[in-house]
Amino acid sequence: MHRLPKEVGSWIYDFFYNEHSVAYLKIDAQLCIAAKGGNVKHYGLSSLRIGKPVADQLEFMEGLLPCPELPYHMAMVELPSGRVADLHLFAGNACVWLLFLDATAERDNKQRLQQKAYEMTLLQERERQLNEKLQSTNEALRKSQEGLSREYQRAESLLLNILPASIAERLKAHKKIADNHAEVSVLFADIVGFTERTRSVGAVTTLAILNYFFKAADRLSERYGCEKIKTIGDCVMVVAGLPTARSDHAEALAHYALELRKAVKRVRFAGEPLRLRIGIHSGPIVAGVIGKRRFAYDLWGETVNLASRIQTSAEPDEIRISDATHHLLGPKFACDLLEETELRGTGRVRMWRLSA
């Protein structure tokens, strides 16, 4: 096991002996993976590359290393395989050992308990409503009908906040939502240094910054006819060109990116101006609604993946666009050609910096 510290090695041996699925990584002083072992396949970690930075391969490690105090424990982290693990970091000889201990069963059990509690709450609420109806008069019935009407309008409003209007109508008609879109533009934008800055401010400030950022994203989506698909931590995903096709989808998203960057510069976070990394790519995607109780409208395809990779490669305050997006924009926007860059899982890609 690559000379694990004695107490760590003993722990791993005990878990193997009891047929637990354990995996471990050795991280060197340059924060690169020096070795891996144990049941890495079980955790979806087989593709991790030795000698490469760990943060580039495991996104949840970004900002965690170098860890100020070891040993360090981070509970219930979702891994690429979809499993959940408790992470334990130990100091070694000029290195850090990272252990993965399966917590999927614990996660699933908590979810089952939460679901049962939720269902019980619904039953209790339903019982209360039925008792009130039995004791009510015609006036109470009239008020109840008015209340139902208000709740229906509220539900309609909430649905339109989650889904585009045309998609919401199709969903209410019990239609399957699975569409191919031949040409759209996809944007990802996240806050630079968000994880590090949250350590020096409280929860109230952190949530205020996120609220400002996502409200600006919503407001600009309405202005430029784009759709904010979802938020992922401090990152927002926006698309132009669906559910209704439009020929100027790249231009709409370019204006959106420039205005979003300008909007966030008006606030400061942990004493520094708020800055974004933004990436845009254009091409075909698949869009649809998944889930039943907590449904979501989402996008899939290489266009989405490449837009995310471009955003990750951008410098602070930079808007990077792909060659495909640059071709659609034409001479209307000022762009600077960048050197070809190797993007993880994609290869060498030519990109442009959108300046105005």
PDB file of C-alpha atoms in Angstrom, residues 121-256:
ATOM      1  CA  THR A 121     -46.602  15.030   7.170  1.00  0.00           C
ATOM      2  CA  LEU A 122     -48.728  14.948   4.037  1.00  0.00           C
ATOM      3  CA  LEU A 123     -51.123  12.453   5.619  1.00  0.00           C
ATOM      4  CA  GLN A 124     -51.448  14.558   8.761  1.00  0.00           C
ATOM      5  CA  GLU A 125     -52.056  17.697   6.747  1.00  0.00           C
ATOM      6  CA  ARG A 126     -54.643  15.893   4.648  1.00  0.00           C
ATOM      7  CA  GLU A 127     -56.426  14.638   7.778  1.00  0.00           C
ATOM      8  CA  ARG A 128     -56.532  18.165   9.168  1.00  0.00           C
ATOM      9  CA  GLN A 129     -58.036  19.493   5.962  1.00  0.00           C
ATOM     10  CA  LEU A 130     -60.692  16.773   5.885  1.00  0.00           C
ATOM     11  CA  ASN A 131     -61.695  17.476   9.504  1.00  0.00           C
ATOM     12  CA  GLU A 132     -62.042  21.164   8.747  1.00  0.00           C
ATOM     13  CA  LYS A 133     -64.206  20.429   5.717  1.00  0.00           C
ATOM     14  CA  LEU A 134     -66.509  18.181   7.748  1.00  0.00           C
ATOM     15  CA  GLN A 135     -67.059  20.976  10.289  1.00  0.00           C
ATOM     16  CA  SER A 136     -67.298  23.816   7.829  1.00  0.00           C
ATOM     17  CA  THR A 137     -70.354  25.695   6.661  1.00  0.00           C
ATOM     18  CA  ASN A 138     -71.186  26.864   3.163  1.00  0.00           C
ATOM     19  CA  GLU A 139     -69.180  29.998   3.900  1.00  0.00           C
ATOM     20  CA  ALA A 140     -66.175  27.910   4.888  1.00  0.00           C
ATOM     21  CA  LEU A 141     -66.580  25.869   1.702  1.00  0.00           C
ATOM     22  CA  ARG A 142     -66.625  29.067  -0.348  1.00  0.00           C
ATOM     23  CA  LYS A 143     -63.435  30.252   1.368  1.00  0.00           C
ATOM     24  CA  SER A 144     -61.851  26.877   0.782  1.00  0.00           C
ATOM     25  CA  GLN A 145     -62.636  27.109  -2.907  1.00  0.00           C
ATOM     26  CA  GLU A 146     -61.095  30.551  -3.001  1.00  0.00           C
ATOM     27  CA  GLY A 147     -58.019  29.194  -1.242  1.00  0.00           C
ATOM     28  CA  LEU A 148     -57.729  26.345  -3.724  1.00  0.00           C
ATOM     29  CA  SER A 149     -57.890  28.840  -6.549  1.00  0.00           C
ATOM     30  CA  ARG A 150     -55.092  30.907  -5.005  1.00  0.00           C
ATOM     31  CA  GLU A 151     -52.966  27.784  -4.476  1.00  0.00           C
ATOM     32  CA  TYR A 152     -53.519  26.774  -8.067  1.00  0.00           C
ATOM     33  CA  GLN A 153     -52.305  30.156  -9.252  1.00  0.00           C
ATOM     34  CA  ARG A 154     -49.300  29.884  -6.937  1.00  0.00           C
ATOM     35  CA  ALA A 155     -48.493  26.409  -8.267  1.00  0.00           C
ATOM     36  CA  GLU A 156     -48.773  27.728 -11.812  1.00  0.00           C
ATOM     37  CA  SER A 157     -46.380  30.555 -10.947  1.00  0.00           C
ATOM     38  CA  LEU A 158     -43.893  28.172  -9.327  1.00  0.00           C
ATOM     39  CA  LEU A 159     -44.048  25.823 -12.312  1.00  0.00           C
ATOM     40  CA  LEU A 160     -43.223  28.681 -14.677  1.00  0.00           C
ATOM     41  CA  ASN A 161     -40.252  29.591 -12.460  1.00  0.00           C
ATOM     42  CA  ILE A 162     -38.905  26.051 -12.906  1.00  0.00           C
ATOM     43  CA  LEU A 163     -39.758  25.357 -16.563  1.00  0.00           C
ATOM     44  CA  PRO A 164     -40.135  27.357 -19.790  1.00  0.00           C
ATOM     45  CA  ALA A 165     -43.813  28.110 -20.441  1.00  0.00           C
ATOM     46  CA  SER A 166     -44.137  25.836 -23.486  1.00  0.00           C
ATOM     47  CA  ILE A 167     -42.471  22.957 -21.623  1.00  0.00           C
ATOM     48  CA  ALA A 168     -44.769  23.464 -18.624  1.00  0.00           C
ATOM     49  CA  GLU A 169     -47.847  23.258 -20.874  1.00  0.00           C
ATOM     50  CA  ARG A 170     -46.619  20.012 -22.440  1.00  0.00           C
ATOM     51  CA  LEU A 171     -45.853  18.565 -19.016  1.00  0.00           C
ATOM     52  CA  LYS A 172     -49.344  19.400 -17.722  1.00  0.00           C
ATOM     53  CA  ALA A 173     -50.750  17.590 -20.763  1.00  0.00           C
ATOM     54  CA  HIS A 174     -48.802  14.488 -19.599  1.00  0.00           C
ATOM     55  CA  LYS A 175     -46.531  14.563 -22.635  1.00  0.00           C
ATOM     56  CA  LYS A 176     -43.018  13.162 -22.525  1.00  0.00           C
ATOM     57  CA  ILE A 177     -40.446  15.960 -22.789  1.00  0.00           C
ATOM     58  CA  ALA A 178     -37.463  14.738 -24.825  1.00  0.00           C
ATOM     59  CA  ASP A 179     -36.324  17.055 -27.625  1.00  0.00           C
ATOM     60  CA  ASN A 180     -33.380  17.309 -30.002  1.00  0.00           C
ATOM     61  CA  HIS A 181     -32.208  20.852 -30.739  1.00  0.00           C
ATOM     62  CA  ALA A 182     -29.866  21.154 -33.715  1.00  0.00           C
ATOM     63  CA  GLU A 183     -28.364  24.526 -32.814  1.00  0.00           C
ATOM     64  CA  VAL A 184     -28.219  26.277 -29.446  1.00  0.00           C
ATOM     65  CA  SER A 185     -25.617  28.082 -27.362  1.00  0.00           C
ATOM     66  CA  VAL A 186     -24.786  26.976 -23.811  1.00  0.00           C
ATOM     67  CA  LEU A 187     -23.116  29.111 -21.119  1.00  0.00           C
ATOM     68  CA  PHE A 188     -21.546  28.202 -17.797  1.00  0.00           C
ATOM     69  CA  ALA A 189     -20.447  30.882 -15.312  1.00  0.00           C
ATOM     70  CA  ASP A 190     -19.054  30.490 -11.798  1.00  0.00           C
ATOM     71  CA  ILE A 191     -17.652  32.755  -9.105  1.00  0.00           C
ATOM     72  CA  VAL A 192     -13.838  32.850  -8.920  1.00  0.00           C
ATOM     73  CA  GLY A 193     -12.458  31.664  -5.572  1.00  0.00           C
ATOM     74  CA  PHE A 194     -15.905  31.116  -4.086  1.00  0.00           C
ATOM     75  CA  THR A 195     -14.951  28.145  -1.911  1.00  0.00           C
ATOM     76  CA  GLU A 196     -11.899  29.880  -0.437  1.00  0.00           C
ATOM     77  CA  ARG A 197     -13.748  33.106   0.326  1.00  0.00           C
ATOM     78  CA  THR A 198     -16.617  31.390   2.131  1.00  0.00           C
ATOM     79  CA  ARG A 199     -14.137  30.402   4.837  1.00  0.00           C
ATOM     80  CA  SER A 200     -13.643  34.024   5.861  1.00  0.00           C
ATOM     81  CA  VAL A 201     -17.302  35.131   5.830  1.00  0.00           C
ATOM     82  CA  GLY A 202     -20.427  33.843   7.485  1.00  0.00           C
ATOM     83  CA  ALA A 203     -23.370  31.966   6.030  1.00  0.00           C
ATOM     84  CA  VAL A 204     -25.475  35.130   5.763  1.00  0.00           C
ATOM     85  CA  THR A 205     -22.894  36.891   3.561  1.00  0.00           C
ATOM     86  CA  THR A 206     -22.321  33.793   1.445  1.00  0.00           C
ATOM     87  CA  LEU A 207     -26.033  33.364   0.770  1.00  0.00           C
ATOM     88  CA  ALA A 208     -26.431  37.075   0.045  1.00  0.00           C
ATOM     89  CA  ILE A 209     -23.712  36.890  -2.624  1.00  0.00           C
ATOM     90  CA  LEU A 210     -25.246  33.779  -4.210  1.00  0.00           C
ATOM     91  CA  ASN A 211     -28.680  35.394  -4.127  1.00  0.00           C
ATOM     92  CA  TYR A 212     -27.371  38.510  -5.860  1.00  0.00           C
ATOM     93  CA  PHE A 213     -25.548  36.428  -8.495  1.00  0.00           C
ATOM     94  CA  PHE A 214     -28.506  34.160  -9.326  1.00  0.00           C
ATOM     95  CA  LYS A 215     -31.011  37.038  -9.321  1.00  0.00           C
ATOM     96  CA  ALA A 216     -28.800  38.859 -11.829  1.00  0.00           C
ATOM     97  CA  ALA A 217     -28.688  35.681 -13.923  1.00  0.00           C
ATOM     98  CA  ASP A 218     -32.514  35.436 -13.842  1.00  0.00           C
ATOM     99  CA  ARG A 219     -33.009  39.086 -14.677  1.00  0.00           C
ATOM    100  CA  LEU A 220     -30.663  38.942 -17.677  1.00  0.00           C
ATOM    101  CA  SER A 221     -32.278  35.693 -18.874  1.00  0.00           C
ATOM    102  CA  GLU A 222     -35.581  37.528 -19.184  1.00  0.00           C
ATOM    103  CA  ARG A 223     -33.941  40.503 -20.904  1.00  0.00           C
ATOM    104  CA  TYR A 224     -32.181  38.483 -23.592  1.00  0.00           C
ATOM    105  CA  GLY A 225     -34.685  35.666 -24.037  1.00  0.00           C
ATOM    106  CA  CYS A 226     -32.444  32.955 -22.585  1.00  0.00           C
ATOM    107  CA  GLU A 227     -33.284  30.086 -20.247  1.00  0.00           C
ATOM    108  CA  LYS A 228     -31.481  29.569 -16.942  1.00  0.00           C
ATOM    109  CA  ILE A 229     -31.452  25.787 -16.750  1.00  0.00           C
ATOM    110  CA  LYS A 230     -29.976  25.230 -13.288  1.00  0.00           C
ATOM    111  CA  THR A 231     -27.495  26.282 -10.646  1.00  0.00           C
ATOM    112  CA  ILE A 232     -24.704  24.007  -9.442  1.00  0.00           C
ATOM    113  CA  GLY A 233     -23.147  25.352  -6.253  1.00  0.00           C
ATOM    114  CA  ASP A 234     -21.828  28.765  -7.295  1.00  0.00           C
ATOM    115  CA  CYS A 235     -22.165  27.990 -11.022  1.00  0.00           C
ATOM    116  CA  VAL A 236     -25.061  28.879 -13.330  1.00  0.00           C
ATOM    117  CA  MET A 237     -25.980  27.139 -16.617  1.00  0.00           C
ATOM    118  CA  VAL A 238     -27.862  29.143 -19.261  1.00  0.00           C
ATOM    119  CA  VAL A 239     -28.953  28.295 -22.810  1.00  0.00           C
ATOM    120  CA  ALA A 240     -30.207  30.322 -25.763  1.00  0.00           C
ATOM    121  CA  GLY A 241     -32.099  28.805 -28.696  1.00  0.00           C
ATOM    122  CA  LEU A 242     -34.650  26.645 -26.883  1.00  0.00           C
ATOM    123  CA  PRO A 243     -37.377  25.670 -26.362  1.00  0.00           C
ATOM    124  CA  THR A 244     -38.083  27.908 -29.376  1.00  0.00           C
ATOM    125  CA  ALA A 245     -35.338  27.960 -32.007  1.00  0.00           C
ATOM    126  CA  ARG A 246     -33.739  31.309 -32.837  1.00  0.00           C
ATOM    127  CA  SER A 247     -30.987  32.151 -35.319  1.00  0.00           C
ATOM    128  CA  ASP A 248     -29.283  34.699 -33.026  1.00  0.00           C
ATOM    129  CA  HIS A 249     -28.808  32.362 -30.049  1.00  0.00           C
ATOM    130  CA  ALA A 250     -25.032  32.950 -29.966  1.00  0.00           C
ATOM    131  CA  GLU A 251     -25.472  36.750 -30.029  1.00  0.00           C
ATOM    132  CA  ALA A 252     -28.091  36.636 -27.262  1.00  0.00           C
ATOM    133  CA  LEU A 253     -25.798  34.611 -25.014  1.00  0.00           C
ATOM    134  CA  ALA A 254     -22.786  36.835 -25.804  1.00  0.00           C
ATOM    135  CA  HIS A 255     -24.753  39.919 -24.693  1.00  0.00           C
ATOM    136  CA  TYR A 256     -25.901  37.963 -21.642  1.00  0.00           C
TER     137      TYR A 256
END
